[in-house]
Amino acid sequence: SVTKRAVAKATQHDKVPRPVGFAPPPPPPCPGKIRHFDI
Amino acid sequence: VPAAPPPPLGCDDPEAEAAAEAAVNYINGQSHHGYKFTVNRVKDIRVVPQGPNNAIMFVDLELLETKCPILSPTPLENCTVRSFAEHAVEGDCDVKLQKVDGVFSVLASKCHSHEDSREDVRKVCPDCPLLAKMNNTEVLETVSAALNDYNSKTTDPYLRLLEIGRAQIQYHPGHVVVVEFAVGATNCSAEEAKANVQACQLLPEDQSNFGFCKAVMVKRPSQDLQVDCQLYGHQVPCFPGYSSLGITLSQDTS
């Protein structure tokens, strides 16, 4: 018989660490940041 | 092997910000109505190289209304952005610029402006007064009363209405009409205007001959009128006896 096995949810600590020296992805080029408030 | 094309210009890159600044200064310089606008964000930018040190740029801008009247000498960077709760106006502009040797010049611009959504303002501030129509009878009456009140209490040149900037009417808890309007100085004194107002002509279109007034007319529970006018570049004497007449002085700028 096949039974469903419980799987623990992934936590923040389980994520694969970014290699040292690897630059974070650049922000999307556009649209730019909101300078005052969102309308 | 041909060199890889340069990465696209980001909307927050210094060059994009410089282009946006040049564009908004041009837009404000071309406008003769309402208030100065400032950049809220660069929505999109495209660069078409034309040769060494020469490029055409297409910029899509989201603009916000400031509290500085368009005729005000106050630099844009010192202008306060009008809050959403005040029922402001926003703008969207497509601007085509040319950048030659680091200098921007605007080749074309197309803008649309509209007031913020009344429903959205209501969500943020249920009791805030919304913008009223410029031709609303109460608005026109308040502007007329305010200008008469000011002219009757000053020895300065007689002021004429140039345009109404904005107006709001509040009905609860009291009935209040708030108006803002641009004025121009004439070649008449208030006394001369009383005799023949038709003869009073606006002084030459110099910034120092313009001004801006704000007036609050309380109609209920009791009647009251407060007028505050700022004349750009004019030294205005103060009248301490008139509690309802506030006068602020502006600095001359070159």
PDB file of C-alpha atoms in Angstrom:
ATOM      1  CA  SER A   1       0.000   0.000   0.000  1.00  0.00           C
ATOM      2  CA  VAL A   2       1.101   3.550  -0.650  1.00  0.00           C
ATOM      3  CA  THR A   3       0.950   6.054   2.174  1.00  0.00           C
ATOM      4  CA  LYS A   4       1.495   9.775   2.029  1.00  0.00           C
ATOM      5  CA  ARG A   5       4.589  10.707   3.895  1.00  0.00           C
ATOM      6  CA  ALA A   6       4.745  13.902   5.871  1.00  0.00           C
ATOM      7  CA  VAL A   7       7.335  16.326   4.542  1.00  0.00           C
ATOM      8  CA  ALA A   8       8.646  19.166   6.634  1.00  0.00           C
ATOM      9  CA  LYS A   9       8.193  22.600   5.125  1.00  0.00           C
ATOM     10  CA  ALA A  10      11.312  24.342   3.933  1.00  0.00           C
ATOM     11  CA  THR A  11      12.479  27.121   6.205  1.00  0.00           C
ATOM     12  CA  GLN A  12      14.621  30.136   5.568  1.00  0.00           C
ATOM     13  CA  HIS A  13      17.640  28.195   6.835  1.00  0.00           C
ATOM     14  CA  ASP A  14      17.113  25.395   4.307  1.00  0.00           C
ATOM     15  CA  LYS A  15      17.616  27.680   1.328  1.00  0.00           C
ATOM     16  CA  VAL A  16      20.808  27.215  -0.600  1.00  0.00           C
ATOM     17  CA  PRO A  17      23.235  29.946   0.453  1.00  0.00           C
ATOM     18  CA  ARG A  18      24.432  32.309  -2.233  1.00  0.00           C
ATOM     19  CA  PRO A  19      28.095  31.616  -3.102  1.00  0.00           C
ATOM     20  CA  VAL A  20      30.554  34.056  -1.634  1.00  0.00           C
ATOM     21  CA  GLY A  21      31.442  36.819  -4.098  1.00  0.00           C
ATOM     22  CA  PHE A  22      28.293  36.341  -6.136  1.00  0.00           C
ATOM     23  CA  ALA A  23      26.651  39.736  -6.729  1.00  0.00           C
ATOM     24  CA  PRO A  24      22.919  40.034  -6.025  1.00  0.00           C
ATOM     25  CA  PRO A  25      20.766  40.339  -9.131  1.00  0.00           C
ATOM     26  CA  PRO A  26      20.431  43.946 -10.302  1.00  0.00           C
ATOM     27  CA  PRO A  27      17.063  45.633  -9.738  1.00  0.00           C
ATOM     28  CA  PRO A  28      14.784  45.739 -12.767  1.00  0.00           C
ATOM     29  CA  PRO A  29      15.801  48.737 -14.864  1.00  0.00           C
ATOM     30  CA  CYS A  30      12.276  50.199 -15.056  1.00  0.00           C
ATOM     31  CA  PRO A  31      10.047  51.567 -13.697  1.00  0.00           C
ATOM     32  CA  GLY A  32      12.153  53.551 -11.272  1.00  0.00           C
ATOM     33  CA  LYS A  33      11.684  54.041  -7.570  1.00  0.00           C
ATOM     34  CA  ILE A  34       8.771  56.048  -6.226  1.00  0.00           C
ATOM     35  CA  ARG A  35      10.160  59.276  -4.836  1.00  0.00           C
ATOM     36  CA  HIS A  36       7.148  60.543  -2.915  1.00  0.00           C
ATOM     37  CA  PHE A  37       4.145  58.219  -2.717  1.00  0.00           C
ATOM     38  CA  ASP A  38       2.362  55.596  -4.752  1.00  0.00           C
ATOM     39  CA  ILE A  39      -0.642  56.834  -6.661  1.00  0.00           C
TER      40      ILE A  39
ATOM     41  CA  VAL B   1      34.030  40.095 -32.435  1.00  0.00           C
ATOM     42  CA  PRO B   2      31.641  43.073 -32.208  1.00  0.00           C
ATOM     43  CA  ALA B   3      31.355  44.618 -28.780  1.00  0.00           C
ATOM     44  CA  ALA B   4      28.215  43.749 -26.832  1.00  0.00           C
ATOM     45  CA  PRO B   5      25.623  46.536 -26.847  1.00  0.00           C
ATOM     46  CA  PRO B   6      25.583  48.601 -23.667  1.00  0.00           C
ATOM     47  CA  PRO B   7      23.015  47.507 -21.098  1.00  0.00           C
ATOM     48  CA  PRO B   8      19.724  49.420 -21.248  1.00  0.00           C
ATOM     49  CA  LEU B   9      19.602  52.563 -19.171  1.00  0.00           C
ATOM     50  CA  GLY B  10      17.831  51.997 -15.858  1.00  0.00           C
ATOM     51  CA  CYS B  11      15.082  54.366 -14.725  1.00  0.00           C
ATOM     52  CA  ASP B  12      17.045  55.159 -11.557  1.00  0.00           C
ATOM     53  CA  ASP B  13      20.388  55.665 -13.269  1.00  0.00           C
ATOM     54  CA  PRO B  14      21.906  59.119 -12.758  1.00  0.00           C
ATOM     55  CA  GLU B  15      21.569  59.824 -16.472  1.00  0.00           C
ATOM     56  CA  ALA B  16      17.849  58.981 -16.339  1.00  0.00           C
ATOM     57  CA  GLU B  17      17.390  61.215 -13.312  1.00  0.00           C
ATOM     58  CA  ALA B  18      19.190  64.042 -15.070  1.00  0.00           C
ATOM     59  CA  ALA B  19      16.947  63.597 -18.104  1.00  0.00           C
ATOM     60  CA  ALA B  20      13.849  63.594 -15.871  1.00  0.00           C
ATOM     61  CA  GLU B  21      14.988  66.781 -14.166  1.00  0.00           C
ATOM     62  CA  ALA B  22      15.557  68.517 -17.496  1.00  0.00           C
ATOM     63  CA  ALA B  23      12.171  67.321 -18.691  1.00  0.00           C
ATOM     64  CA  VAL B  24      10.177  68.476 -15.665  1.00  0.00           C
ATOM     65  CA  ASN B  25      11.908  71.858 -15.685  1.00  0.00           C
ATOM     66  CA  TYR B  26      10.940  72.241 -19.319  1.00  0.00           C
ATOM     67  CA  ILE B  27       7.335  71.187 -18.611  1.00  0.00           C
ATOM     68  CA  ASN B  28       7.013  73.667 -15.741  1.00  0.00           C
ATOM     69  CA  GLY B  29       8.620  76.377 -17.836  1.00  0.00           C
ATOM     70  CA  GLN B  30       6.115  75.854 -20.626  1.00  0.00           C
ATOM     71  CA  SER B  31       3.077  75.890 -18.334  1.00  0.00           C
ATOM     72  CA  HIS B  32       1.314  79.081 -17.324  1.00  0.00           C
ATOM     73  CA  HIS B  33      -1.491  77.553 -15.278  1.00  0.00           C
ATOM     74  CA  GLY B  34      -1.921  75.819 -11.961  1.00  0.00           C
ATOM     75  CA  TYR B  35       0.986  74.560  -9.955  1.00  0.00           C
ATOM     76  CA  LYS B  36       4.489  73.264 -10.541  1.00  0.00           C
ATOM     77  CA  PHE B  37       4.882  69.540 -10.965  1.00  0.00           C
ATOM     78  CA  THR B  38       7.655  67.328  -9.691  1.00  0.00           C
ATOM     79  CA  VAL B  39       8.812  63.856 -10.690  1.00  0.00           C
ATOM     80  CA  ASN B  40       7.392  60.971  -8.669  1.00  0.00           C
ATOM     81  CA  ARG B  41       9.128  58.324 -10.749  1.00  0.00           C
ATOM     82  CA  VAL B  42      10.601  57.567 -14.132  1.00  0.00           C
ATOM     83  CA  LYS B  43       8.288  54.937 -15.563  1.00  0.00           C
ATOM     84  CA  ASP B  44      10.314  54.140 -18.649  1.00  0.00           C
ATOM     85  CA  ILE B  45      13.308  55.406 -20.592  1.00  0.00           C
ATOM     86  CA  ARG B  46      14.742  54.481 -23.966  1.00  0.00           C
ATOM     87  CA  VAL B  47      17.974  55.725 -25.473  1.00  0.00           C
ATOM     88  CA  VAL B  48      18.683  55.819 -29.202  1.00  0.00           C
ATOM     89  CA  PRO B  49      22.373  56.586 -29.819  1.00  0.00           C
ATOM     90  CA  GLN B  50      22.929  59.083 -32.621  1.00  0.00           C
ATOM     91  CA  GLY B  51      26.692  59.136 -32.594  1.00  0.00           C
ATOM     92  CA  PRO B  52      29.497  59.988 -30.216  1.00  0.00           C
ATOM     93  CA  ASN B  53      28.197  62.163 -27.359  1.00  0.00           C
ATOM     94  CA  ASN B  54      24.803  62.432 -29.015  1.00  0.00           C
ATOM     95  CA  ALA B  55      21.660  60.508 -28.149  1.00  0.00           C
ATOM     96  CA  ILE B  56      17.901  60.815 -28.345  1.00  0.00           C
ATOM     97  CA  MET B  57      16.054  59.836 -25.171  1.00  0.00           C
ATOM     98  CA  PHE B  58      12.389  58.983 -24.710  1.00  0.00           C
ATOM     99  CA  VAL B  59      11.267  59.361 -21.106  1.00  0.00           C
ATOM    100  CA  ASP B  60       7.929  58.407 -19.568  1.00  0.00           C
ATOM    101  CA  LEU B  61       7.371  60.372 -16.363  1.00  0.00           C
ATOM    102  CA  GLU B  62       4.873  60.178 -13.521  1.00  0.00           C
ATOM    103  CA  LEU B  63       4.434  63.646 -12.009  1.00  0.00           C
ATOM    104  CA  LEU B  64       2.907  64.956  -8.802  1.00  0.00           C
ATOM    105  CA  GLU B  65       1.462  68.392  -8.103  1.00  0.00           C
ATOM    106  CA  THR B  66       3.337  70.636  -5.693  1.00  0.00           C
ATOM    107  CA  LYS B  67       2.011  73.542  -3.653  1.00  0.00           C
ATOM    108  CA  CYS B  68       4.060  76.089  -5.616  1.00  0.00           C
ATOM    109  CA  PRO B  69       1.995  78.104  -8.080  1.00  0.00           C
ATOM    110  CA  ILE B  70       3.458  77.980 -11.566  1.00  0.00           C
ATOM    111  CA  LEU B  71       4.314  81.704 -11.380  1.00  0.00           C
ATOM    112  CA  SER B  72       6.046  81.369  -8.020  1.00  0.00           C
ATOM    113  CA  PRO B  73       9.788  82.111  -7.972  1.00  0.00           C
ATOM    114  CA  THR B  74      10.346  79.283  -5.483  1.00  0.00           C
ATOM    115  CA  PRO B  75      12.736  76.691  -6.971  1.00  0.00           C
ATOM    116  CA  LEU B  76      11.090  73.347  -7.613  1.00  0.00           C
ATOM    117  CA  GLU B  77      13.342  71.560  -5.135  1.00  0.00           C
ATOM    118  CA  ASN B  78      11.890  73.736  -2.361  1.00  0.00           C
ATOM    119  CA  CYS B  79       8.270  73.058  -3.308  1.00  0.00           C
ATOM    120  CA  THR B  80       6.217  70.775  -1.090  1.00  0.00           C
ATOM    121  CA  VAL B  81       4.447  67.926  -2.825  1.00  0.00           C
ATOM    122  CA  ARG B  82       0.707  68.155  -2.311  1.00  0.00           C
ATOM    123  CA  SER B  83      -0.497  65.220  -0.271  1.00  0.00           C
ATOM    124  CA  PHE B  84      -2.954  62.689  -1.611  1.00  0.00           C
ATOM    125  CA  ALA B  85      -5.457  63.631   1.118  1.00  0.00           C
ATOM    126  CA  GLU B  86      -5.629  67.173  -0.264  1.00  0.00           C
ATOM    127  CA  HIS B  87      -7.060  65.763  -3.478  1.00  0.00           C
ATOM    128  CA  ALA B  88      -4.107  66.563  -5.684  1.00  0.00           C
ATOM    129  CA  VAL B  89      -3.557  66.443  -9.418  1.00  0.00           C
ATOM    130  CA  GLU B  90      -1.188  63.978 -11.026  1.00  0.00           C
ATOM    131  CA  GLY B  91       0.393  63.996 -14.430  1.00  0.00           C
ATOM    132  CA  ASP B  92       1.883  61.671 -17.001  1.00  0.00           C
ATOM    133  CA  CYS B  93       4.301  62.941 -19.600  1.00  0.00           C
ATOM    134  CA  ASP B  94       6.112  61.467 -22.565  1.00  0.00           C
ATOM    135  CA  VAL B  95       9.159  63.559 -23.309  1.00  0.00           C
ATOM    136  CA  LYS B  96      11.658  63.321 -26.146  1.00  0.00           C
ATOM    137  CA  LEU B  97      15.040  64.805 -25.346  1.00  0.00           C
ATOM    138  CA  GLN B  98      18.351  65.123 -27.082  1.00  0.00           C
ATOM    139  CA  LYS B  99      21.560  64.851 -25.140  1.00  0.00           C
ATOM    140  CA  VAL B 100      24.581  66.382 -26.835  1.00  0.00           C
ATOM    141  CA  ASP B 101      27.885  66.551 -24.967  1.00  0.00           C
ATOM    142  CA  GLY B 102      26.042  66.039 -21.700  1.00  0.00           C
ATOM    143  CA  VAL B 103      23.537  68.835 -22.285  1.00  0.00           C
ATOM    144  CA  PHE B 104      19.840  68.005 -22.490  1.00  0.00           C
ATOM    145  CA  SER B 105      17.350  69.784 -24.676  1.00  0.00           C
ATOM    146  CA  VAL B 106      13.679  68.867 -24.970  1.00  0.00           C
ATOM    147  CA  LEU B 107      12.506  68.177 -28.503  1.00  0.00           C
ATOM    148  CA  ALA B 108       8.881  67.289 -27.751  1.00  0.00           C
ATOM    149  CA  SER B 109       6.578  66.605 -24.841  1.00  0.00           C
ATOM    150  CA  LYS B 110       3.052  65.348 -24.366  1.00  0.00           C
ATOM    151  CA  CYS B 111       1.363  65.484 -20.978  1.00  0.00           C
ATOM    152  CA  HIS B 112      -1.941  64.524 -19.433  1.00  0.00           C
ATOM    153  CA  SER B 113      -3.041  65.576 -15.980  1.00  0.00           C
ATOM    154  CA  HIS B 114      -6.045  64.597 -13.921  1.00  0.00           C
ATOM    155  CA  GLU B 115      -7.201  64.853 -10.354  1.00  0.00           C
ATOM    156  CA  ASP B 116      -6.692  61.858  -8.096  1.00  0.00           C
ATOM    157  CA  SER B 117      -9.582  59.451  -7.804  1.00  0.00           C
ATOM    158  CA  ARG B 118     -12.272  60.899  -5.535  1.00  0.00           C
ATOM    159  CA  GLU B 119     -13.047  57.406  -4.233  1.00  0.00           C
ATOM    160  CA  ASP B 120      -9.392  56.782  -3.374  1.00  0.00           C
ATOM    161  CA  VAL B 121      -9.122  60.121  -1.549  1.00  0.00           C
ATOM    162  CA  ARG B 122     -12.268  59.239   0.379  1.00  0.00           C
ATOM    163  CA  LYS B 123     -10.697  55.934   1.424  1.00  0.00           C
ATOM    164  CA  VAL B 124      -7.608  57.705   2.762  1.00  0.00           C
ATOM    165  CA  CYS B 125      -9.490  60.598   4.346  1.00  0.00           C
ATOM    166  CA  PRO B 126     -13.275  60.233   4.589  1.00  0.00           C
ATOM    167  CA  ASP B 127     -13.785  63.788   5.901  1.00  0.00           C
ATOM    168  CA  CYS B 128     -11.361  65.654   3.653  1.00  0.00           C
ATOM    169  CA  PRO B 129     -12.937  68.159   1.253  1.00  0.00           C
ATOM    170  CA  LEU B 130     -12.628  67.278  -2.411  1.00  0.00           C
ATOM    171  CA  LEU B 131     -11.806  69.600  -5.290  1.00  0.00           C
ATOM    172  CA  ALA B 132     -14.695  71.779  -6.404  1.00  0.00           C
ATOM    173  CA  LYS B 133     -15.384  72.966  -9.925  1.00  0.00           C
ATOM    174  CA  MET B 134     -13.731  76.280 -10.777  1.00  0.00           C
ATOM    175  CA  ASN B 135     -17.041  77.685 -12.007  1.00  0.00           C
ATOM    176  CA  ASN B 136     -18.910  76.707  -8.866  1.00  0.00           C
ATOM    177  CA  THR B 137     -20.979  79.682  -7.681  1.00  0.00           C
ATOM    178  CA  GLU B 138     -19.701  79.481  -4.109  1.00  0.00           C
ATOM    179  CA  VAL B 139     -16.114  79.307  -5.363  1.00  0.00           C
ATOM    180  CA  LEU B 140     -16.539  82.358  -7.578  1.00  0.00           C
ATOM    181  CA  GLU B 141     -18.250  84.294  -4.781  1.00  0.00           C
ATOM    182  CA  THR B 142     -15.434  83.474  -2.363  1.00  0.00           C
ATOM    183  CA  VAL B 143     -12.715  84.504  -4.816  1.00  0.00           C
ATOM    184  CA  SER B 144     -14.507  87.770  -5.534  1.00  0.00           C
ATOM    185  CA  ALA B 145     -15.067  88.522  -1.836  1.00  0.00           C
ATOM    186  CA  ALA B 146     -11.467  87.664  -0.985  1.00  0.00           C
ATOM    187  CA  LEU B 147     -10.017  89.873  -3.691  1.00  0.00           C
ATOM    188  CA  ASN B 148     -12.295  92.756  -2.740  1.00  0.00           C
ATOM    189  CA  ASP B 149     -11.329  92.305   0.891  1.00  0.00           C
ATOM    190  CA  TYR B 150      -7.640  92.363   0.039  1.00  0.00           C
ATOM    191  CA  ASN B 151      -7.881  95.341  -2.288  1.00  0.00           C
ATOM    192  CA  SER B 152      -9.892  97.320   0.233  1.00  0.00           C
ATOM    193  CA  LYS B 153      -7.188  96.954   2.870  1.00  0.00           C
ATOM    194  CA  THR B 154      -3.996  97.624   0.960  1.00  0.00           C
ATOM    195  CA  THR B 155      -2.246 100.663  -0.384  1.00  0.00           C
ATOM    196  CA  ASP B 156      -0.484  98.494  -2.941  1.00  0.00           C
ATOM    197  CA  PRO B 157      -1.502  98.337  -6.584  1.00  0.00           C
ATOM    198  CA  TYR B 158      -4.997  97.100  -7.236  1.00  0.00           C
ATOM    199  CA  LEU B 159      -4.893  93.354  -7.873  1.00  0.00           C
ATOM    200  CA  ARG B 160      -6.843  91.576 -10.563  1.00  0.00           C
ATOM    201  CA  LEU B 161      -7.679  87.905 -10.761  1.00  0.00           C
ATOM    202  CA  LEU B 162      -5.538  85.923 -13.191  1.00  0.00           C
ATOM    203  CA  GLU B 163      -6.871  82.438 -12.560  1.00  0.00           C
ATOM    204  CA  ILE B 164      -8.298  80.206  -9.872  1.00  0.00           C
ATOM    205  CA  GLY B 165      -5.779  77.494  -8.942  1.00  0.00           C
ATOM    206  CA  ARG B 166      -7.937  75.190  -6.882  1.00  0.00           C
ATOM    207  CA  ALA B 167     -11.000  75.223  -4.678  1.00  0.00           C
ATOM    208  CA  GLN B 168     -12.510  72.941  -2.072  1.00  0.00           C
ATOM    209  CA  ILE B 169     -15.856  73.038  -0.319  1.00  0.00           C
ATOM    210  CA  GLN B 170     -16.452  71.356   3.000  1.00  0.00           C
ATOM    211  CA  TYR B 171     -19.983  70.903   4.315  1.00  0.00           C
ATOM    212  CA  HIS B 172     -19.395  69.119   7.636  1.00  0.00           C
ATOM    213  CA  PRO B 173     -18.935  69.946  10.458  1.00  0.00           C
ATOM    214  CA  GLY B 174     -19.035  73.524   9.149  1.00  0.00           C
ATOM    215  CA  HIS B 175     -19.650  74.978   5.709  1.00  0.00           C
ATOM    216  CA  VAL B 176     -16.261  76.185   4.493  1.00  0.00           C
ATOM    217  CA  VAL B 177     -15.027  77.262   1.064  1.00  0.00           C
ATOM    218  CA  VAL B 178     -11.259  77.263   0.478  1.00  0.00           C
ATOM    219  CA  VAL B 179      -9.882  78.867  -2.671  1.00  0.00           C
ATOM    220  CA  GLU B 180      -6.448  79.588  -4.106  1.00  0.00           C
ATOM    221  CA  PHE B 181      -5.985  82.021  -6.975  1.00  0.00           C
ATOM    222  CA  ALA B 182      -3.297  83.849  -8.901  1.00  0.00           C
ATOM    223  CA  VAL B 183      -3.391  87.634  -9.131  1.00  0.00           C
ATOM    224  CA  GLY B 184      -1.690  90.315 -11.161  1.00  0.00           C
ATOM    225  CA  ALA B 185      -0.845  93.860 -10.127  1.00  0.00           C
ATOM    226  CA  THR B 186      -2.411  96.688 -12.134  1.00  0.00           C
ATOM    227  CA  ASN B 187      -1.419 100.271 -12.813  1.00  0.00           C
ATOM    228  CA  CYS B 188      -4.158 101.482 -10.433  1.00  0.00           C
ATOM    229  CA  SER B 189      -4.316 102.053  -6.748  1.00  0.00           C
ATOM    230  CA  ALA B 190      -7.321 100.677  -4.916  1.00  0.00           C
ATOM    231  CA  GLU B 191      -8.776 104.207  -4.831  1.00  0.00           C
ATOM    232  CA  GLU B 192      -8.348 104.664  -8.568  1.00  0.00           C
ATOM    233  CA  ALA B 193      -9.935 101.284  -9.148  1.00  0.00           C
ATOM    234  CA  LYS B 194     -12.994 102.335  -7.191  1.00  0.00           C
ATOM    235  CA  ALA B 195     -13.490 105.231  -9.581  1.00  0.00           C
ATOM    236  CA  ASN B 196     -13.006 103.276 -12.783  1.00  0.00           C
ATOM    237  CA  VAL B 197     -11.942  99.660 -12.504  1.00  0.00           C
ATOM    238  CA  GLN B 198     -12.164  99.200 -16.277  1.00  0.00           C
ATOM    239  CA  ALA B 199      -9.239 101.559 -16.723  1.00  0.00           C
ATOM    240  CA  CYS B 200      -6.940  99.387 -14.608  1.00  0.00           C
ATOM    241  CA  GLN B 201      -4.535  97.446 -16.783  1.00  0.00           C
ATOM    242  CA  LEU B 202      -2.290  94.592 -15.720  1.00  0.00           C
ATOM    243  CA  LEU B 203       1.348  95.617 -15.363  1.00  0.00           C
ATOM    244  CA  PRO B 204       3.869  94.033 -17.760  1.00  0.00           C
ATOM    245  CA  GLU B 205       4.242  90.274 -17.524  1.00  0.00           C
ATOM    246  CA  ASP B 206       7.072  90.315 -15.059  1.00  0.00           C
ATOM    247  CA  GLN B 207       7.159  87.800 -12.254  1.00  0.00           C
ATOM    248  CA  SER B 208       7.347  90.593  -9.695  1.00  0.00           C
ATOM    249  CA  ASN B 209       3.923  91.782 -10.832  1.00  0.00           C
ATOM    250  CA  PHE B 210       2.279  88.462  -9.985  1.00  0.00           C
ATOM    251  CA  GLY B 211       1.061  87.065  -6.724  1.00  0.00           C
ATOM    252  CA  PHE B 212      -0.964  84.303  -5.201  1.00  0.00           C
ATOM    253  CA  CYS B 213      -3.795  84.349  -2.687  1.00  0.00           C
ATOM    254  CA  LYS B 214      -5.411  81.792  -0.431  1.00  0.00           C
ATOM    255  CA  ALA B 215      -8.777  82.490   1.128  1.00  0.00           C
ATOM    256  CA  VAL B 216     -10.977  80.640   3.577  1.00  0.00           C
ATOM    257  CA  MET B 217     -14.631  81.577   3.726  1.00  0.00           C
ATOM    258  CA  VAL B 218     -16.509  80.109   6.689  1.00  0.00           C
ATOM    259  CA  LYS B 219     -20.219  80.259   5.998  1.00  0.00           C
ATOM    260  CA  ARG B 220     -21.547  78.183   8.853  1.00  0.00           C
ATOM    261  CA  PRO B 221     -21.811  78.169  11.867  1.00  0.00           C
ATOM    262  CA  SER B 222     -20.666  81.830  11.672  1.00  0.00           C
ATOM    263  CA  GLN B 223     -19.440  83.884   8.738  1.00  0.00           C
ATOM    264  CA  ASP B 224     -15.762  84.691   8.456  1.00  0.00           C
ATOM    265  CA  LEU B 225     -13.309  85.460   5.673  1.00  0.00           C
ATOM    266  CA  GLN B 226      -9.553  85.115   5.858  1.00  0.00           C
ATOM    267  CA  VAL B 227      -7.333  86.180   2.984  1.00  0.00           C
ATOM    268  CA  ASP B 228      -3.605  85.639   2.648  1.00  0.00           C
ATOM    269  CA  CYS B 229      -1.847  87.039  -0.405  1.00  0.00           C
ATOM    270  CA  GLN B 230       1.798  86.702  -1.385  1.00  0.00           C
ATOM    271  CA  LEU B 231       3.088  89.135  -3.964  1.00  0.00           C
ATOM    272  CA  TYR B 232       6.218  87.909  -5.652  1.00  0.00           C
ATOM    273  CA  GLY B 233       8.968  90.463  -5.392  1.00  0.00           C
ATOM    274  CA  HIS B 234       6.844  93.145  -3.741  1.00  0.00           C
ATOM    275  CA  GLN B 235       7.495  94.581  -0.345  1.00  0.00           C
ATOM    276  CA  VAL B 236       4.036  94.643   1.151  1.00  0.00           C
ATOM    277  CA  PRO B 237       3.316  96.731   4.219  1.00  0.00           C
ATOM    278  CA  CYS B 238       1.680  94.910   7.082  1.00  0.00           C
ATOM    279  CA  PHE B 239      -1.630  95.970   8.594  1.00  0.00           C
ATOM    280  CA  PRO B 240      -1.603  94.790  12.173  1.00  0.00           C
ATOM    281  CA  GLY B 241      -5.106  96.128  12.671  1.00  0.00           C
ATOM    282  CA  TYR B 242      -6.649  93.766  10.171  1.00  0.00           C
ATOM    283  CA  SER B 243      -6.824  90.383  11.801  1.00  0.00           C
ATOM    284  CA  SER B 244      -8.491  88.819   8.809  1.00  0.00           C
ATOM    285  CA  LEU B 245      -5.835  89.965   6.370  1.00  0.00           C
ATOM    286  CA  GLY B 246      -2.634  87.993   6.489  1.00  0.00           C
ATOM    287  CA  ILE B 247       0.209  89.148   4.299  1.00  0.00           C
ATOM    288  CA  THR B 248       3.390  87.246   3.787  1.00  0.00           C
ATOM    289  CA  LEU B 249       6.446  88.678   2.137  1.00  0.00           C
ATOM    290  CA  SER B 250       8.379  86.874  -0.530  1.00  0.00           C
ATOM    291  CA  GLN B 251      12.035  87.172  -1.381  1.00  0.00           C
ATOM    292  CA  ASP B 252      13.206  88.579  -4.663  1.00  0.00           C
ATOM    293  CA  THR B 253      14.914  85.981  -6.758  1.00  0.00           C
ATOM    294  CA  SER B 254      16.906  86.329  -9.918  1.00  0.00           C
TER     295      SER B 254
END
